[in-house]
RNA sequence: CGGGGUGUAGCGCAGUCCGGUUAGCGCACUGGUUUUGGGAACCAGGUGUCGGAGGUUCGAAUCCUCUCACCCCGACCA
């Protein structure tokens, strides 16, 4: 048997996927656990990814007419109580502020004091507090539509946390809009879902499936919830973004009313939509390999690392001069309409170590520049979408001339790889036995990576959804828009069905 | 929140069952020498309130009680 090739990340995806994920987060220096239960520290490299996500999305929202605003972190308990389903959905995971000060406890410590008359809830989502403002802001049909977004942190007291995927506190954006008609609100809900899908596919290079959530998976208080679902490399689904049509539920509980053209008062129609730092989890699990993080160039904090390779101080000086020539030529180039970000790793680690460091952090392009390259006016290029040792020499000015195409190609390759993976692991299944087999690992003790997306018929009943969940831990991810309605029989009960849905295990 | 597991140096771990020199190993780190185009070698060195709090004991990383955190599997969820 061939000797196992050394990988930068151990264990590999196949050996232990969950542990591999944690290693990527650690080794790529994205985030770490803090001393606060369930809360993470996002490190500079990870935060830079989030900043890029913010930049791009913010621009996309604004071009749809959405404006940013900011609402309080604290929500009075009474606001929460107004929407019954909403309370049910979030009550079990709320952090509650009940006191306003700390006092000397006489033993060198502190005790809490100043009990509040009404407890405040640290926002798990802001529908109710934003609704309170909206009810004041909206008076006339002329005030509509009202399109607001907030970049914020929210707290959900999760019992089981995982860095980026589910943390007690996370960063996100939440869009909240108000409309005069049902149709307009529904159109907005879908429009924002389209924005998310475009963002995921074009920037994160993560192919997603848009669709509607089943009733059981709906946002508490929503009339309809739409999601984008992505496949991770362990073949599980990750919900990467949601957009909710809230009907008049929240308008009624928050008294968001407007006067129509006839002077009559009507309840407005609202939507909300959000994506979170979970997207970074999606990014990691969709693309990274056994050597570390793989970043799509369009979202990477930097595009190129240049590693000088010098034997003597004098060589080093000359090589750095040569590198300066390359970087200043690159300054005139644009990728995705933006400046190309270059890191020159002049630290005194060995070239091998530096090389691997940047592989692990997912840098799209590595340029190794030594005396040989300098003399031949070349650079030695490694790409993160290729194998670590699959590197080639090219003239430095050719590199500068084609850098944009190279980055585009890396972006496209990463996307294509993820799309191919999803296709390979998406099956149309009409036979129940096959369906159960698809979702059952061969080894029960240490389940191997198995399953995927099953496109199967579903009659629409909660009972069938529940049964499959209980038997296989498989849920309906969404009812995809892209699948046309089609006659068939429910994979569970055999009754008539008009539509296939995506079944999958999920995060 | 239920079941299981783990906390010993920055990271990975041994030592714990059966208490007993100064708590150890590998990697990383610091200094030096030789190296240098693919995760360098050798020499020297620093690093720990053994997760925390109590208790038992002449003596606790080791035994007991409580507690906290993390990981895995559930339930819940973005």
Coordinates of C-alpha atoms (C1' of nucleotides) in Angstrom, one line a residue:
Chain A
X1 CA 0.0 0.0 0.0
X2 CA 1.2 3.4 -0.9
X3 CA 2.5 5.5 2.0
X4 CA -0.2 8.0 3.0
X5 CA 0.6 11.4 1.7
X6 CA 1.2 13.9 4.5
X7 CA -1.5 16.4 4.8
X8 CA -1.4 19.8 6.6
X9 CA -4.6 19.0 8.4
X10 CA -5.0 16.0 10.6
X11 CA -7.3 14.2 10.7
X12 CA -8.5 14.4 7.1
X13 CA -12.1 15.0 6.1
X14 CA -12.7 11.3 5.6
X15 CA -11.1 10.3 8.9
X16 CA -13.0 12.6 11.1
X17 CA -15.0 15.4 9.5
X18 CA -16.0 17.2 12.7
X19 CA -12.5 17.3 14.0
X20 CA -11.2 18.3 10.6
X21 CA -13.5 21.3 10.6
X22 CA -12.2 22.5 14.0
X23 CA -8.6 22.1 12.8
X24 CA -9.3 24.3 9.8
X25 CA -10.8 27.0 12.0
X26 CA -7.8 26.8 14.3
X27 CA -5.0 26.3 11.8
X28 CA -6.3 29.0 9.3
X29 CA -6.5 31.3 12.3
X30 CA -10.1 32.2 11.8
X31 CA -11.5 32.0 15.3
X32 CA -11.1 30.4 18.7
X33 CA -13.2 29.7 21.7
X34 CA -13.4 32.4 24.4
X35 CA -13.8 32.0 28.1
X36 CA -17.5 32.9 27.6
X37 CA -19.5 29.8 27.0
X38 CA -20.5 29.3 23.4
X39 CA -19.0 32.6 22.3
X40 CA -16.2 32.9 19.9
X41 CA -13.3 35.2 19.3
X42 CA -13.1 36.0 15.6
X43 CA -9.4 36.5 14.7
X44 CA -8.2 39.0 12.1
X45 CA -8.1 36.6 9.2
X46 CA -11.6 35.4 9.9
X47 CA -12.9 38.8 10.6
X48 CA -11.5 40.1 7.4
X49 CA -13.6 37.5 5.6
X50 CA -16.6 38.8 7.4
X51 CA -15.8 42.4 6.5
X52 CA -15.7 41.4 2.9
X53 CA -19.0 39.6 3.2
X54 CA -20.4 42.8 4.7
X55 CA -19.0 45.1 2.1
X56 CA -20.4 43.1 -0.8
X57 CA -23.8 42.4 0.7
X58 CA -24.2 45.9 2.0
X59 CA -23.7 47.2 -1.5
X60 CA -26.1 44.7 -2.9
X61 CA -28.8 45.7 -0.4
X62 CA -28.3 49.3 -1.1
X63 CA -28.7 48.8 -4.8
X64 CA -32.1 47.3 -3.9
X65 CA -33.1 50.5 -2.1
X66 CA -32.4 49.2 1.4
X67 CA -31.1 51.7 4.0
X68 CA -29.1 50.8 7.1
X69 CA -30.2 51.7 10.6
X70 CA -29.6 50.5 14.1
X71 CA -31.9 49.4 16.9
X72 CA -31.3 48.6 20.5
X73 CA -29.6 45.4 21.7
X74 CA -32.2 45.1 24.5
X75 CA -35.8 44.2 23.9
X76 CA -38.5 44.8 26.6
X77 CA -40.0 41.5 27.6
X78 CA -43.5 42.9 26.8
X79 CA -42.6 43.4 23.2
X80 CA -41.7 39.8 22.9
X81 CA -45.0 38.6 24.3
X82 CA -47.0 40.3 21.6
X83 CA -46.4 37.6 18.9
X84 CA -47.3 34.2 20.4
X85 CA -45.5 32.0 17.9
X86 CA -42.5 34.2 18.0
X87 CA -42.3 33.8 21.8
X88 CA -42.6 30.0 21.4
X89 CA -39.8 29.9 19.0
X90 CA -37.2 31.9 20.9
X91 CA -38.2 31.8 24.6
X92 CA -36.0 28.8 25.4
X93 CA -32.8 30.5 24.2
X94 CA -33.0 34.0 25.5
X95 CA -30.4 35.8 27.5
X96 CA -32.3 38.1 29.9
X97 CA -31.1 41.2 31.6
X98 CA -32.7 41.7 35.0
X99 CA -30.3 43.9 36.9
X100 CA -28.6 47.2 36.3
X101 CA -25.6 47.4 38.6
X102 CA -23.0 45.7 40.7
X103 CA -22.4 46.4 44.4
X104 CA -19.7 45.5 46.8
X105 CA -20.6 42.2 48.5
X106 CA -18.4 42.9 51.5
X107 CA -16.0 40.0 50.7
X108 CA -14.0 41.7 48.1
X109 CA -16.3 40.6 45.4
X110 CA -19.4 42.0 43.6
X111 CA -23.1 41.2 43.8
X112 CA -25.8 42.3 41.4
X113 CA -28.2 44.9 42.4
X114 CA -30.7 47.4 41.0
X115 CA -33.4 45.0 39.8
X116 CA -35.2 46.3 36.7
X117 CA -38.9 46.7 36.8
X118 CA -39.2 45.0 33.4
X119 CA -36.5 42.5 32.2
X120 CA -34.8 43.2 29.0
X121 CA -34.1 40.4 26.5
X122 CA -30.9 40.5 24.6
X123 CA -32.1 40.4 21.0
X124 CA -32.2 36.9 19.4
X125 CA -33.7 38.7 16.4
X126 CA -35.2 42.2 16.1
X127 CA -38.7 41.9 14.6
X128 CA -40.4 43.2 17.7
X129 CA -38.1 46.1 18.6
X130 CA -37.9 47.2 15.0
X131 CA -41.7 46.8 14.7
X132 CA -42.1 49.3 17.5
X133 CA -40.2 51.9 15.5
X134 CA -41.9 51.0 12.3
X135 CA -45.3 51.6 13.8
X136 CA -44.2 55.2 14.4
X137 CA -42.5 55.6 11.1
X138 CA -45.4 54.3 9.0
X139 CA -48.5 56.4 8.7
X140 CA -49.4 56.7 5.1
X141 CA -49.1 54.6 2.0
X142 CA -46.6 57.2 0.9
X143 CA -44.2 56.0 3.6
X144 CA -44.1 52.6 1.9
X145 CA -42.2 50.5 1.1
X146 CA -39.9 50.9 4.1
X147 CA -36.7 49.0 3.5
X148 CA -34.3 48.8 6.4
X149 CA -31.3 46.7 7.3
X150 CA -29.3 46.4 10.4
X151 CA -25.8 44.9 10.9
X152 CA -25.7 43.6 14.4
X153 CA -24.9 40.9 16.9
X154 CA -27.6 38.7 18.3
X155 CA -27.7 36.2 21.1
X156 CA -29.3 32.8 21.1
X157 CA -28.5 30.7 24.1
X158 CA -27.7 27.6 22.2
X159 CA -27.1 24.4 24.1
X160 CA -24.7 22.9 21.6
X161 CA -22.3 25.3 19.8
X162 CA -19.8 25.0 17.0
X163 CA -17.5 27.8 15.9
X164 CA -19.2 29.8 13.1
X165 CA -22.0 27.3 12.6
X166 CA -23.8 27.8 15.8
X167 CA -22.6 30.2 18.5
X168 CA -24.4 31.8 21.4
X169 CA -23.6 35.2 20.1
X170 CA -23.2 35.8 16.4
X171 CA -22.9 38.6 13.9
X172 CA -25.4 39.0 11.2
X173 CA -27.5 41.4 9.2
X174 CA -31.3 41.4 9.4
X175 CA -33.4 43.1 6.8
X176 CA -36.8 44.3 7.8
X177 CA -39.2 45.7 5.2
X178 CA -42.8 47.0 5.3
X179 CA -45.1 47.0 2.3
X180 CA -48.6 48.1 1.4
X181 CA -49.6 44.9 -0.3
X182 CA -49.2 41.2 0.1
X183 CA -47.9 40.8 -3.4
X184 CA -45.2 43.5 -2.9
X185 CA -44.1 42.0 0.4
X186 CA -43.9 38.5 -1.1
X187 CA -41.9 39.8 -4.1
X188 CA -39.5 41.5 -1.7
X189 CA -39.0 38.3 0.2
X190 CA -38.1 36.5 -2.9
X191 CA -36.0 39.3 -4.2
X192 CA -33.8 39.2 -1.2
X193 CA -33.5 35.5 -1.4
X194 CA -32.2 36.0 -4.9
X195 CA -29.7 38.5 -3.6
X196 CA -28.5 35.9 -1.1
X197 CA -28.3 33.2 -3.8
X198 CA -26.3 35.4 -6.1
X199 CA -24.0 36.4 -3.3
X200 CA -23.4 32.8 -2.3
X201 CA -22.7 31.6 -5.8
X202 CA -20.8 34.5 -7.2
X203 CA -18.7 35.5 -4.2
X204 CA -18.6 32.6 -1.9
X205 CA -18.5 30.2 -4.9
X206 CA -21.1 28.0 -3.0
X207 CA -23.9 26.7 -5.2
X208 CA -27.2 26.9 -3.4
X209 CA -30.8 25.7 -3.9
X210 CA -33.5 28.3 -3.4
X211 CA -36.8 27.0 -2.1
X212 CA -39.5 27.3 0.5
X213 CA -39.3 25.7 3.9
X214 CA -41.9 23.3 5.0
X215 CA -44.3 24.4 7.7
X216 CA -42.3 22.6 10.4
X217 CA -39.1 24.5 9.5
X218 CA -40.7 27.9 9.2
X219 CA -39.5 30.9 11.2
X220 CA -41.6 31.4 14.3
X221 CA -44.3 33.9 13.3
X222 CA -43.8 33.8 9.6
X223 CA -46.3 33.0 6.9
X224 CA -43.7 31.6 4.6
X225 CA -39.9 31.0 5.0
X226 CA -37.6 30.7 2.0
X227 CA -34.0 29.5 2.2
X228 CA -30.9 28.9 0.3
X229 CA -29.4 25.5 1.0
X230 CA -25.8 24.4 0.3
X231 CA -24.2 21.0 0.4
X232 CA -21.1 20.7 2.6
X233 CA -18.3 18.2 1.9
X234 CA -19.8 15.7 4.3
X235 CA -22.9 15.7 2.1
X236 CA -25.0 17.4 4.7
X237 CA -27.0 20.5 4.0
X238 CA -26.3 23.9 5.5
X239 CA -29.0 26.6 5.5
X240 CA -27.0 29.6 4.3
X241 CA -29.6 32.3 4.4
X242 CA -33.3 32.8 5.0
X243 CA -36.0 35.2 3.9
X244 CA -39.3 35.4 5.6
X245 CA -42.7 36.6 4.4
X246 CA -44.3 37.6 7.7
X247 CA -47.8 38.4 6.3
X248 CA -49.6 40.8 8.7
X249 CA -48.6 38.9 11.8
X250 CA -46.0 41.3 13.0
X251 CA -47.8 44.3 11.7
X252 CA -50.7 43.4 13.9
X253 CA -48.7 42.7 17.0
X254 CA -46.6 45.9 16.5
X255 CA -49.5 48.0 15.2
X256 CA -47.9 48.8 11.9
X257 CA -50.8 50.5 10.1
X258 CA -51.0 52.9 7.2
X259 CA -53.7 55.0 5.7
X260 CA -54.4 54.0 2.1
X261 CA -55.5 56.3 -0.7
X262 CA -59.1 56.1 0.4
X263 CA -58.1 57.3 3.9
X264 CA -58.8 53.9 5.5
X265 CA -56.3 52.3 7.9
X266 CA -54.8 49.0 6.9
X267 CA -52.3 46.7 8.5
X268 CA -49.0 46.6 6.5
X269 CA -47.2 43.5 5.2
X270 CA -43.7 42.8 6.4
X271 CA -40.7 40.7 5.6
X272 CA -37.4 39.9 7.3
X273 CA -34.3 38.3 6.0
X274 CA -30.8 37.5 7.3
X275 CA -27.5 35.9 6.9
X276 CA -24.9 35.5 9.6
X277 CA -21.3 34.6 10.3
X278 CA -22.5 31.1 9.6
X279 CA -21.6 31.9 6.0
X280 CA -18.0 31.5 7.0
X281 CA -18.8 28.0 8.2
X282 CA -20.4 27.3 4.8
X283 CA -17.3 28.7 3.1
X284 CA -15.0 26.5 5.1
X285 CA -17.0 23.3 4.7
X286 CA -17.8 23.8 1.0
X287 CA -14.3 24.3 -0.3
X288 CA -11.5 23.5 2.2
X289 CA -9.4 20.4 1.7
X290 CA -7.0 18.3 3.8
X291 CA -4.3 21.0 3.5
X292 CA -6.4 23.8 4.9
X293 CA -8.8 26.6 4.0
X294 CA -9.6 27.3 0.4
X295 CA -10.8 30.9 -0.2
X296 CA -12.6 32.0 -3.3
X297 CA -10.6 35.1 -4.5
X298 CA -13.7 37.3 -4.5
X299 CA -14.1 37.0 -0.8
X300 CA -10.5 36.4 0.3
X301 CA -8.9 39.1 2.6
X302 CA -5.9 39.0 0.3
X303 CA -5.3 37.6 -3.2
X304 CA -1.6 37.0 -3.5
X305 CA 1.2 36.2 -1.1
X306 CA 4.7 36.8 -2.3
X307 CA 7.4 34.7 -0.6
X308 CA 11.0 35.9 -1.1
X309 CA 13.5 33.1 -1.2
X310 CA 17.0 34.4 -0.4
X311 CA 20.3 32.9 0.7
X312 CA 22.2 36.0 1.6
X313 CA 21.2 39.4 2.8
X314 CA 22.4 40.9 -0.4
X315 CA 20.2 38.5 -2.4
X316 CA 17.3 39.4 -0.2
X317 CA 17.7 43.1 -0.9
X318 CA 17.8 42.5 -4.6
X319 CA 14.8 40.1 -4.5
X320 CA 12.8 42.6 -2.4
X321 CA 13.5 45.3 -5.0
X322 CA 12.4 42.9 -7.7
X323 CA 9.2 42.1 -5.8
X324 CA 8.5 45.8 -5.4
X325 CA 8.6 46.1 -9.2
X326 CA 6.0 43.3 -9.4
X327 CA 3.7 44.7 -6.7
X328 CA 3.7 48.2 -8.1
X329 CA 2.7 46.8 -11.5
X330 CA -0.1 44.9 -9.8
X331 CA -1.4 48.0 -8.2
X332 CA -2.8 49.1 -11.5
X333 CA -4.7 45.9 -11.9
X334 CA -8.2 45.3 -10.8
X335 CA -10.0 42.1 -9.8
X336 CA -13.8 42.1 -9.5
X337 CA -13.6 45.9 -9.8
X338 CA -11.4 46.1 -6.7
X339 CA -7.8 46.5 -5.8
X340 CA -5.7 43.4 -5.7
X341 CA -4.5 42.8 -2.2
X342 CA -0.9 41.5 -1.8
X343 CA 1.0 40.2 1.2
X344 CA 4.7 40.0 1.1
X345 CA 5.8 37.4 3.6
X346 CA 9.3 38.6 4.5
X347 CA 9.3 36.9 7.9
X348 CA 12.4 34.7 8.5
X349 CA 10.6 31.4 8.6
X350 CA 11.9 28.9 6.0
X351 CA 10.3 29.1 2.6
X352 CA 8.6 25.7 3.1
X353 CA 7.0 26.9 6.3
X354 CA 5.8 30.1 4.8
X355 CA 4.4 28.2 1.8
X356 CA 2.4 25.9 4.0
X357 CA 1.2 28.7 6.3
X358 CA -0.4 30.4 3.3
X359 CA -1.8 27.2 2.0
X360 CA -3.4 26.5 5.3
X361 CA -4.9 30.0 5.4
X362 CA -6.3 29.6 1.9
X363 CA -4.5 32.3 0.0
X364 CA -5.6 32.0 -3.7
X365 CA -2.1 32.7 -5.2
X366 CA 1.4 32.1 -3.8
X367 CA 4.4 33.5 -5.6
X368 CA 7.8 32.3 -4.7
X369 CA 10.5 34.6 -5.8
X370 CA 14.1 33.6 -5.6
X371 CA 17.3 34.6 -7.4
X372 CA 16.7 32.2 -10.2
X373 CA 13.3 33.7 -10.9
X374 CA 14.7 37.2 -10.7
X375 CA 17.4 36.4 -13.2
X376 CA 14.9 34.9 -15.6
X377 CA 12.3 37.7 -14.9
X378 CA 9.9 35.1 -13.6
X379 CA 7.8 34.1 -10.7
X380 CA 7.0 30.6 -9.4
X381 CA 3.3 30.4 -8.9
X382 CA 1.2 28.1 -6.8
X383 CA -2.6 28.2 -6.8
X384 CA -4.8 27.2 -4.0
X385 CA -7.3 25.4 -6.3
X386 CA -4.4 23.1 -7.4
X387 CA -2.3 20.7 -5.5
X388 CA 0.4 22.2 -3.2
X389 CA 3.3 21.0 -5.4
X390 CA 1.6 21.7 -8.7
X391 CA 3.4 25.0 -9.3
X392 CA 4.7 26.6 -12.4
X393 CA 7.1 29.3 -13.6
X394 CA 5.9 32.2 -15.7
X395 CA 7.3 35.6 -16.7
X396 CA 6.4 38.2 -14.1
X397 CA 4.9 40.6 -16.6
X398 CA 2.8 37.8 -18.1
X399 CA 1.6 37.1 -14.5
X400 CA 0.7 40.7 -14.0
X401 CA -1.1 40.8 -17.4
X402 CA -3.1 37.7 -16.7
X403 CA -3.6 38.0 -12.9
X404 CA -7.2 38.9 -13.3
X405 CA -7.9 35.9 -15.5
X406 CA -6.1 33.6 -13.1
X407 CA -8.1 34.8 -10.1
X408 CA -11.3 34.5 -12.2
X409 CA -10.3 31.0 -13.1
X410 CA -9.6 30.0 -9.5
X411 CA -13.0 31.4 -8.5
X412 CA -14.7 29.5 -11.3
X413 CA -12.8 26.2 -10.5
X414 CA -13.7 26.4 -6.8
X415 CA -17.4 26.9 -7.7
X416 CA -17.4 24.2 -10.3
X417 CA -15.8 21.7 -7.9
X418 CA -18.5 22.4 -5.3
X419 CA -21.2 22.2 -7.9
X420 CA -19.9 18.9 -9.3
X421 CA -19.8 17.6 -5.7
X422 CA -23.4 18.5 -5.2
X423 CA -24.5 17.0 -8.4
X424 CA -22.6 13.7 -7.7
X425 CA -24.4 13.5 -4.4
X426 CA -27.9 14.5 -5.4
X427 CA -30.1 11.7 -6.3
X428 CA -33.7 11.4 -7.5
X429 CA -35.2 8.7 -5.3
X430 CA -38.6 7.2 -5.8
X431 CA -38.2 4.0 -3.9
X432 CA -38.5 4.0 -0.1
X433 CA -36.0 1.2 0.5
X434 CA -33.5 3.0 -1.6
X435 CA -34.2 6.2 0.3
X436 CA -33.6 4.6 3.6
X437 CA -30.4 2.9 2.4
X438 CA -29.2 6.3 1.0
X439 CA -29.3 7.8 4.5
X440 CA -28.1 4.9 6.5
X441 CA -24.3 4.7 7.2
X442 CA -22.7 1.3 6.8
X443 CA -20.9 1.6 10.0
X444 CA -23.2 2.5 12.8
X445 CA -20.6 3.0 15.4
X446 CA -18.5 5.4 13.4
X447 CA -20.7 6.7 10.6
X448 CA -18.8 7.3 7.4
X449 CA -19.6 10.3 5.2
X450 CA -22.8 9.2 3.4
X451 CA -26.1 10.4 2.1
X452 CA -26.5 13.7 0.2
X453 CA -29.5 15.4 -1.2
X454 CA -32.4 13.1 -2.1
X455 CA -35.0 14.6 -4.4
X456 CA -38.1 12.7 -3.4
X457 CA -41.8 13.2 -3.4
X458 CA -43.6 14.4 -0.3
X459 CA -47.3 14.5 0.2
X460 CA -47.1 17.6 2.3
X461 CA -48.1 16.1 5.7
X462 CA -46.3 16.9 8.9
X463 CA -46.6 13.2 9.9
X464 CA -44.5 12.0 7.0
X465 CA -41.9 14.8 7.6
X466 CA -41.7 13.8 11.3
X467 CA -41.5 10.1 10.6
X468 CA -38.6 10.5 8.3
X469 CA -36.9 12.8 10.7
X470 CA -37.3 10.2 13.5
X471 CA -36.2 7.2 11.4
X472 CA -33.3 8.8 9.7
X473 CA -32.5 12.2 11.2
X474 CA -33.3 13.5 7.7
X475 CA -35.3 16.7 7.2
X476 CA -36.9 18.5 4.3
X477 CA -34.4 21.2 3.5
X478 CA -36.7 23.1 1.2
X479 CA -39.1 22.8 -1.6
X480 CA -37.0 24.0 -4.5
X481 CA -38.2 26.6 -6.9
X482 CA -36.2 25.1 -9.7
X483 CA -38.2 21.8 -9.7
X484 CA -41.4 21.9 -11.7
X485 CA -44.4 20.4 -10.1
X486 CA -44.7 16.7 -11.0
X487 CA -47.1 13.9 -10.1
X488 CA -45.7 11.2 -7.9
X489 CA -46.1 9.3 -4.7
X490 CA -44.9 10.4 -1.2
X491 CA -41.6 8.6 -0.3
X492 CA -43.0 8.0 3.1
X493 CA -46.8 7.2 2.9
X494 CA -47.2 6.6 -0.8
X495 CA -50.0 9.1 -1.2
X496 CA -50.2 11.4 -4.1
X497 CA -47.6 14.2 -4.3
X498 CA -47.3 17.1 -6.7
X499 CA -43.8 18.1 -5.9
X500 CA -40.4 16.8 -5.1
X501 CA -38.5 18.2 -2.2
X502 CA -34.9 18.1 -0.9
X503 CA -34.4 15.6 1.9
X504 CA -31.0 15.7 3.6
X505 CA -29.2 15.6 6.9
X506 CA -28.3 19.0 8.0
X507 CA -26.5 21.3 10.3
Chain B
rC1 C1' -31.0 20.1 28.5
rG2 C1' -30.2 14.1 28.5
rG3 C1' -26.2 10.3 27.3
rG4 C1' -20.9 9.6 26.6
rG5 C1' -15.9 11.6 26.6
rU6 C1' -11.8 15.1 27.6
rG7 C1' -9.4 19.0 30.5
rU8 C1' -1.5 18.5 32.4
rA9 C1' 3.5 24.3 28.6
rG10 C1' 1.2 27.9 22.6
rC11 C1' -0.4 22.9 20.0
rG12 C1' -0.6 17.4 20.4
rC13 C1' 0.0 14.0 24.4
rA14 C1' 2.3 10.5 28.6
rG15 C1' 1.8 10.2 33.8
rU16 C1' -4.0 9.2 37.2
rC17 C1' -6.0 2.6 37.9
rC18 C1' -2.2 1.4 42.7
rG19 C1' -1.0 9.1 46.3
rG20 C1' 5.5 9.6 47.5
rU21 C1' 12.4 12.6 44.3
rU22 C1' 12.6 18.8 41.5
rA23 C1' 5.7 16.8 36.6
rG24 C1' 7.7 14.6 31.6
rC25 C1' 7.8 13.8 25.9
rG26 C1' 7.1 15.6 20.7
rC27 C1' 6.2 19.9 17.9
rA28 C1' 6.3 25.2 18.5
rC29 C1' 9.2 29.2 21.0
rU30 C1' 14.3 31.9 22.4
rG31 C1' 19.8 32.0 21.5
rG32 C1' 23.8 29.9 18.6
rU33 C1' 26.2 27.1 14.5
rU34 C1' 25.5 24.8 9.9
rU35 C1' 21.8 24.9 6.2
rU36 C1' 18.4 27.0 2.6
rG37 C1' 13.9 26.3 -4.5
rG38 C1' 9.9 23.1 -1.0
rG39 C1' 6.8 21.9 6.0
rA40 C1' 15.9 21.8 7.6
rA41 C1' 19.8 19.6 11.2
rC42 C1' 22.5 19.9 15.6
rC43 C1' 23.7 22.3 20.4
rA44 C1' 21.9 25.2 24.5
rG45 C1' 17.7 27.4 26.9
rG46 C1' 12.7 29.2 28.7
rU47 C1' 7.9 27.8 29.5
rG48 C1' 3.2 24.9 33.7
rU49 C1' -1.1 28.0 39.8
rC50 C1' -1.8 19.5 36.2
rG51 C1' -9.5 23.6 34.3
rG52 C1' -11.5 25.8 39.1
rA53 C1' -13.2 25.4 44.4
rG54 C1' -13.5 22.5 48.7
rG55 C1' -12.2 18.0 51.3
rU56 C1' -9.2 13.4 52.8
rU57 C1' -3.9 12.8 53.9
rC58 C1' 2.5 13.7 56.8
rG59 C1' 2.1 14.3 51.4
rA60 C1' -2.8 15.1 45.9
rA61 C1' -2.0 15.9 38.7
rU62 C1' -3.3 11.0 41.0
rC63 C1' -8.5 9.6 46.0
rC64 C1' -13.6 12.0 47.3
rU65 C1' -17.4 16.1 46.6
rC66 C1' -19.0 20.1 44.0
rU67 C1' -18.3 23.2 39.8
rC68 C1' -16.7 25.2 34.9
rA69 C1' -15.3 24.6 29.9
rC70 C1' -14.7 22.0 25.5
rC71 C1' -15.7 17.6 22.1
rC72 C1' -19.1 13.7 20.2
rC73 C1' -24.3 11.6 19.9
rG74 C1' -29.3 13.2 20.8
rA75 C1' -33.3 17.1 21.5
rC76 C1' -33.5 22.5 19.8
rC77 C1' -32.0 26.0 16.4
rA78 C1' -29.3 30.5 11.7

